[in-house]
Amino acid sequence: MTGGLPTAVRDRLGRPLRDLRISVTDRCNFRCRYCMPRETFGSEHAFLERDALLDFGELKEIASTAYELGVRKIRLTGGEPLMHRDICELVASLSSLPGLDLAMTSNGVLLPRYAESLAASGLRRVTVSLDSLEQATFEAMSDSRYQVQDVLDGIAAAERAGLGAVKINMVVKRGVNDSEIADMAARFRDTPHIVRFIEYMDVGSTNGWDASHVVPASEIVDAVRSRFPADVVDDSDRRAVATRFRYRDGRGEFGVISSVSKPFCSTCTRVRVSAEGTLYTCLFASAGLDLRAILRGRRTPGDLAAALTGRWASRDDRYSELRGSLQADRNNKIEMSYIGG
Ligand code: SAM
Ligand code: SF4
Ligand code: SF4
């Protein structure tokens, strides 16, 4: 054990396996332009059939195996995880792993329906995505008919259920919602919730990403600080992906995730499992390990653990650090809605 954590399997760059993200569905009730553009994910799109998805027994087996290998944090994501009707059953099953930090990322609009049951089933925390407080911009970015108020109601429901402080993810896209950075900070000052501004990333190959769409973290921080002076928090938890800033007047904090301008691959301890059971060791991977084939094939006890250990031990991913110089196949990357961010 080190620092209260069990010894974990390490990759080729010495990074331990600590975090698991599970995408429980590739479906979503939004069509965010930067994630599931309707041109690709429209009515013709073939979503995964139910029997192609991992069932909850299979997910529990993957989670338990990852836990044995050192994982202590699991985040449920999607697509939209609350589109899975039985999500609370999965939460209840995973929350029985002792000391596990079990969290979820959601677009929030179904939280008023589910927050209480999720908390009662053992969910600890929720992150809610909200890109704009302006209805027109929100609608354009999410390409949905939902209201900003629906998301705010979801955040309030999470707070009432004891799932706060809620982290609020805002993906910043130049010329689209960057004029709202300080307004978003203002909206959640004096609340227990923490806004995290995220640089728009080149995940997948359908969102038409271009470097000119990215607002670098430094510019985001300046936009907030010009209205609300704030100091960087010297974080001893080096695994945190967000750089934290605390307002000088003591009215809360915000975070910035600088995956493009200041990558954090050297501390990346995260593995992802897609809804159909493929394991990816990087958000920008184009190939993964088919865990479903292992789970549904002829096997002996220990095969899954050996496969996970082998894959993590051979990992040398650091896409974001190499982004500028990379010769990788940029058009064949896995889509965000399959691996959940
Ligand atoms: N549907 C849920 C939601 O939106 O919160 C969970 C899945 S979503 C893929 C997880 C996170 O990824 C969201 O906060 C979303 O804003 C973020 N995301 C999606 N595409 C992104 C991109 N191209 N760059 C940065 N963040 C992105
Ligand atoms: Fe759906 Fe989340 Fe992707 Fe938006 S970011 S389309 S809410 S999965
Ligand atoms: Fe981790 Fe890959 Fe992102 Fe680097 S680019 S932080 S290795 S997921």
XYZ file of C-alpha atoms and ligand atoms in Angstrom:
384
model
C 0.000 0.000 0.000
C 1.157 3.567 -0.775
C -0.553 6.572 0.769
C -3.617 4.492 1.651
C -3.930 3.111 -1.877
C -3.257 -0.502 -2.811
C -0.324 -1.312 -5.046
C -1.509 -0.876 -8.608
C -0.363 -2.255 -11.930
C 1.829 0.331 -13.713
C 2.167 1.202 -17.382
C 5.393 1.670 -19.368
C 5.659 5.274 -18.200
C 5.232 4.254 -14.553
C 1.638 5.463 -14.227
C -0.557 3.376 -11.907
C -4.061 2.256 -12.886
C -6.415 4.179 -10.579
C -9.503 5.356 -12.476
C -12.085 3.581 -14.572
C -14.686 5.261 -16.759
C -17.583 3.130 -17.859
C -19.822 4.188 -20.714
C -23.146 2.461 -20.054
C -24.836 3.480 -23.295
C -23.967 5.149 -26.604
C -27.397 6.830 -26.668
C -28.103 10.396 -25.667
C -31.028 12.813 -25.497
C -28.726 15.655 -26.648
C -26.819 16.035 -29.890
C -24.038 18.357 -28.772
C -22.319 19.685 -31.877
C -18.885 18.904 -30.455
C -19.743 15.341 -29.465
C -22.623 13.784 -31.432
C -23.287 16.020 -34.450
C -26.701 15.197 -35.894
C -25.248 14.760 -39.403
C -23.570 11.597 -38.101
C -25.781 10.705 -35.136
C -29.167 11.370 -36.781
C -32.197 9.148 -37.265
C -30.227 6.860 -39.597
C -27.505 6.185 -37.065
C -27.358 2.606 -35.825
C -26.958 2.679 -32.061
C -25.819 -0.451 -30.292
C -28.426 -3.171 -29.829
C -29.133 -4.179 -26.261
C -27.324 -7.521 -26.492
C -24.231 -5.753 -27.823
C -24.021 -3.740 -24.613
C -22.315 -5.229 -21.623
C -24.858 -6.334 -19.052
C -24.571 -5.302 -15.418
C -23.038 -8.638 -14.369
C -20.297 -8.145 -16.947
C -19.742 -4.550 -15.884
C -19.511 -5.603 -12.253
C -16.912 -8.194 -13.161
C -14.807 -5.625 -15.014
C -15.184 -3.146 -12.148
C -14.230 -5.706 -9.505
C -11.216 -6.845 -11.512
C -10.051 -3.255 -12.051
C -10.570 -2.646 -8.334
C -8.298 -5.563 -7.514
C -5.669 -4.038 -9.816
C -5.734 -0.686 -7.997
C -8.741 1.276 -9.292
C -10.452 3.301 -6.544
C -12.516 5.699 -8.618
C -15.197 4.751 -11.110
C -17.174 7.234 -13.156
C -20.329 6.212 -15.018
C -20.848 8.049 -18.263
C -22.183 7.581 -21.775
C -23.684 8.814 -24.087
C -26.053 9.905 -21.390
C -25.889 7.433 -18.483
C -29.392 8.315 -17.285
C -30.781 7.048 -20.617
C -30.134 3.600 -19.173
C -33.360 2.831 -17.355
C -31.798 0.490 -14.790
C -28.848 2.725 -13.959
C -29.623 2.735 -10.209
C -29.291 -1.054 -10.147
C -25.761 -0.753 -11.559
C -24.883 1.982 -9.072
C -26.096 -0.208 -6.203
C -24.043 -3.130 -7.441
C -20.795 -1.149 -7.895
C -21.149 0.809 -4.672
C -20.626 -2.378 -2.686
C -16.884 -2.210 -3.498
C -15.341 -0.879 -0.246
C -13.946 2.650 -0.341
C -14.800 3.165 -3.996
C -15.348 6.759 -5.127
C -18.341 6.265 -7.423
C -19.298 9.235 -9.587
C -21.297 10.032 -12.721
C -21.152 12.572 -15.532
C -24.544 13.587 -16.908
C -26.124 16.319 -18.986
C -28.421 16.738 -15.993
C -31.887 16.928 -17.521
C -33.008 13.570 -16.103
C -31.532 14.184 -12.652
C -34.776 15.506 -11.152
C -36.184 12.018 -11.826
C -33.167 10.000 -10.683
C -31.058 11.961 -8.181
C -32.626 10.592 -5.015
C -32.526 6.964 -6.132
C -28.948 7.372 -7.349
C -27.872 8.728 -3.968
C -29.779 5.991 -2.151
C -28.060 3.396 -4.368
C -24.622 4.642 -3.326
C -23.587 7.247 -5.910
C -21.265 9.721 -4.209
C -20.934 12.613 -6.660
C -22.195 13.908 -9.947
C -20.694 16.145 -12.623
C -23.200 18.004 -14.785
C -22.383 19.461 -18.193
C -23.701 22.945 -18.924
C -22.192 24.969 -21.741
C -24.322 28.092 -21.625
C -26.846 29.968 -19.498
C -28.323 31.597 -22.612
C -31.168 29.502 -23.982
C -30.336 30.154 -27.654
C -26.660 29.229 -27.233
C -27.511 26.243 -25.055
C -29.931 24.971 -27.689
C -27.435 25.507 -30.491
C -24.637 23.710 -28.651
C -26.721 20.802 -27.343
C -28.906 20.661 -30.484
C -31.809 19.727 -28.228
C -35.167 21.126 -27.190
C -34.278 21.101 -23.511
C -34.117 24.300 -21.489
C -31.202 25.658 -19.488
C -33.648 25.522 -16.584
C -33.937 21.734 -16.983
C -30.214 21.419 -16.309
C -30.365 23.879 -13.400
C -33.246 21.824 -11.967
C -31.054 18.733 -12.307
C -28.225 20.424 -10.402
C -30.665 21.470 -7.673
C -32.046 17.925 -7.464
C -28.529 16.530 -7.103
C -27.817 18.997 -4.316
C -31.037 18.103 -2.486
C -30.200 14.419 -2.771
C -26.773 14.987 -1.199
C -24.812 14.554 -4.449
C -23.267 18.040 -4.191
C -20.956 19.852 -4.474
C -21.703 19.361 -8.143
C -18.930 19.919 -10.651
C -20.247 21.801 -13.663
C -18.440 21.178 -16.940
C -18.493 23.924 -19.540
C -16.797 23.153 -22.849
C -15.621 26.479 -24.234
C -15.765 26.943 -27.990
C -14.383 30.092 -29.587
C -17.033 32.374 -31.052
C -19.843 30.240 -29.617
C -19.917 30.526 -25.816
C -16.607 32.152 -24.901
C -18.318 35.479 -24.157
C -20.080 33.736 -21.255
C -17.068 32.542 -19.285
C -17.270 35.133 -16.498
C -21.095 34.915 -16.418
C -20.899 31.172 -15.815
C -18.396 31.754 -13.016
C -20.703 34.421 -11.544
C -23.731 32.122 -11.648
C -22.086 29.500 -9.425
C -20.127 31.709 -7.047
C -21.694 31.586 -3.594
C -22.964 28.064 -4.258
C -21.292 24.812 -3.208
C -20.845 23.957 -6.913
C -17.646 24.308 -8.909
C -17.531 25.324 -12.561
C -14.815 23.661 -14.601
C -14.019 25.225 -17.943
C -12.851 22.649 -20.474
C -10.764 23.319 -23.553
C -12.523 21.999 -26.631
C -10.746 18.768 -27.613
C -10.154 16.969 -30.901
C -11.850 13.780 -29.717
C -13.327 11.560 -32.401
C -13.418 12.580 -36.032
C -16.965 13.836 -36.621
C -17.097 17.188 -34.825
C -15.058 19.219 -37.307
C -12.601 20.263 -34.603
C -10.065 22.876 -35.527
C -7.360 24.439 -33.363
C -8.900 27.863 -33.989
C -12.007 26.740 -32.024
C -9.978 26.230 -28.857
C -9.890 28.939 -26.209
C -6.705 28.221 -24.264
C -6.921 27.854 -20.494
C -4.813 30.989 -19.959
C -7.409 33.063 -21.793
C -10.264 31.421 -19.872
C -8.572 32.167 -16.554
C -7.982 35.791 -17.579
C -11.655 36.161 -18.499
C -12.754 35.013 -15.030
C -10.062 36.873 -13.118
C -10.760 40.164 -14.878
C -14.107 40.155 -13.075
C -13.337 38.048 -10.007
C -9.723 38.067 -8.768
C -8.648 34.531 -7.946
C -5.480 32.637 -7.029
C -4.333 29.256 -8.203
C -4.673 26.539 -5.561
C -1.462 24.677 -4.989
C -2.897 21.205 -5.270
C -1.077 18.376 -3.619
C -3.342 15.885 -5.440
C -1.263 15.746 -8.609
C -3.699 13.388 -10.280
C -6.409 16.045 -10.499
C -7.056 16.963 -14.122
C -8.341 20.452 -13.338
C -6.210 23.359 -12.183
C -8.134 24.997 -9.356
C -8.532 28.696 -8.623
C -9.983 30.187 -5.438
C -11.713 33.577 -5.470
C -9.889 36.113 -3.307
C -13.153 37.237 -1.711
C -13.703 33.697 -0.395
C -16.837 33.081 -2.454
C -15.868 29.744 -3.936
C -13.611 28.367 -6.643
C -13.451 27.340 -10.290
C -11.300 24.953 -12.309
C -9.789 24.789 -15.777
C -9.052 21.627 -17.744
C -6.294 22.415 -20.200
C -6.125 19.150 -22.119
C -4.984 20.902 -25.299
C -2.753 23.789 -24.192
C -1.177 22.102 -21.151
C -1.615 18.336 -21.333
C -1.433 16.161 -18.237
C -0.596 12.770 -19.776
C 2.262 12.180 -17.338
C -0.259 11.787 -14.496
C -3.007 10.053 -16.485
C -4.132 6.986 -14.545
C -7.421 6.405 -16.361
C -8.794 3.547 -18.394
C -12.088 3.600 -20.279
C -14.584 0.925 -21.201
C -17.037 1.610 -24.022
C -20.659 0.516 -23.894
C -19.908 -2.570 -25.987
C -17.042 -3.534 -23.737
C -13.904 -2.325 -25.487
C -11.130 -1.127 -23.210
C -9.274 2.046 -24.244
C -6.153 3.275 -22.505
C -6.422 6.775 -24.006
C -9.258 9.120 -24.904
C -7.714 9.511 -28.343
C -7.180 5.845 -29.088
C -8.308 4.305 -32.337
C -8.106 0.696 -31.139
C -8.919 -1.055 -27.905
C -9.088 -4.439 -26.246
C -12.311 -6.417 -26.704
C -13.273 -7.337 -23.138
C -16.709 -8.527 -24.229
C -15.119 -11.278 -26.309
C -13.180 -12.375 -23.251
C -16.223 -12.223 -20.983
C -18.447 -14.134 -23.400
C -15.841 -16.589 -24.649
C -14.437 -19.765 -23.151
C -12.152 -18.717 -20.369
C -10.610 -19.627 -17.093
C -10.653 -17.552 -13.886
C -7.954 -14.928 -14.066
C -8.186 -14.365 -17.842
C -9.840 -10.979 -17.450
C -7.328 -9.797 -14.845
C -4.461 -11.003 -17.021
C -5.853 -9.188 -20.064
C -6.330 -5.941 -18.137
C -2.904 -6.165 -16.540
C -1.226 -6.942 -19.860
C -2.926 -4.078 -21.650
C -2.152 -1.534 -18.937
C 1.446 -2.737 -18.555
C 2.093 -2.182 -22.272
C 0.471 1.275 -22.311
C 2.573 4.219 -23.464
C -0.215 6.616 -24.548
C 0.371 10.350 -24.315
C -1.581 11.695 -27.248
C -2.110 15.211 -25.901
C 1.576 15.706 -25.242
C 2.377 14.590 -28.782
C -0.598 16.274 -30.479
C 1.508 18.775 -32.427
C 3.950 16.216 -33.813
C 1.718 13.178 -34.093
C 1.594 11.090 -37.214
C -1.293 9.027 -35.802
C -4.404 8.351 -37.817
C -6.457 11.379 -36.822
C -9.532 10.232 -38.694
C -9.970 6.947 -36.965
C -10.278 7.967 -33.323
C -13.005 6.603 -31.109
C -15.964 8.981 -30.648
C -16.545 10.659 -27.278
C -20.100 9.292 -27.024
C -18.661 5.743 -26.969
C -16.192 6.362 -24.172
C -17.728 9.207 -22.262
C -14.986 11.775 -21.823
N -23.712 12.897 -21.557
C -22.951 13.191 -20.403
C -22.567 14.639 -20.330
O -22.636 15.317 -21.357
O -22.171 15.067 -19.258
C -21.743 12.293 -20.234
C -20.919 11.979 -21.451
S -20.076 13.385 -22.177
C -19.256 12.627 -23.546
C -18.802 13.669 -20.972
C -18.148 15.050 -21.014
O -17.390 15.168 -22.191
C -19.127 16.228 -21.013
O -18.819 17.122 -19.968
C -18.890 16.863 -22.351
O -19.096 18.256 -22.321
C -17.459 16.510 -22.632
N -17.089 16.559 -24.041
C -17.695 15.945 -25.079
N -17.066 16.222 -26.236
C -16.029 17.032 -25.916
C -14.984 17.657 -26.667
N -14.883 17.504 -27.983
N -14.076 18.419 -26.012
C -14.164 18.577 -24.660
N -15.105 18.000 -23.898
C -16.028 17.254 -24.519
Fe -24.716 13.652 -25.120
Fe -22.925 14.295 -23.311
Fe -22.198 13.985 -25.864
Fe -23.689 16.071 -25.207
S -21.611 15.649 -24.489
S -24.047 14.672 -26.934
S -24.931 15.269 -23.583
S -22.942 12.406 -24.551
Fe -4.548 10.367 -20.771
Fe -4.520 10.026 -23.422
Fe -5.614 12.229 -22.349
Fe -2.959 11.904 -22.304
S -4.233 12.147 -24.111
S -4.267 12.593 -20.594
S -2.819 9.668 -22.023
S -6.319 10.106 -22.094
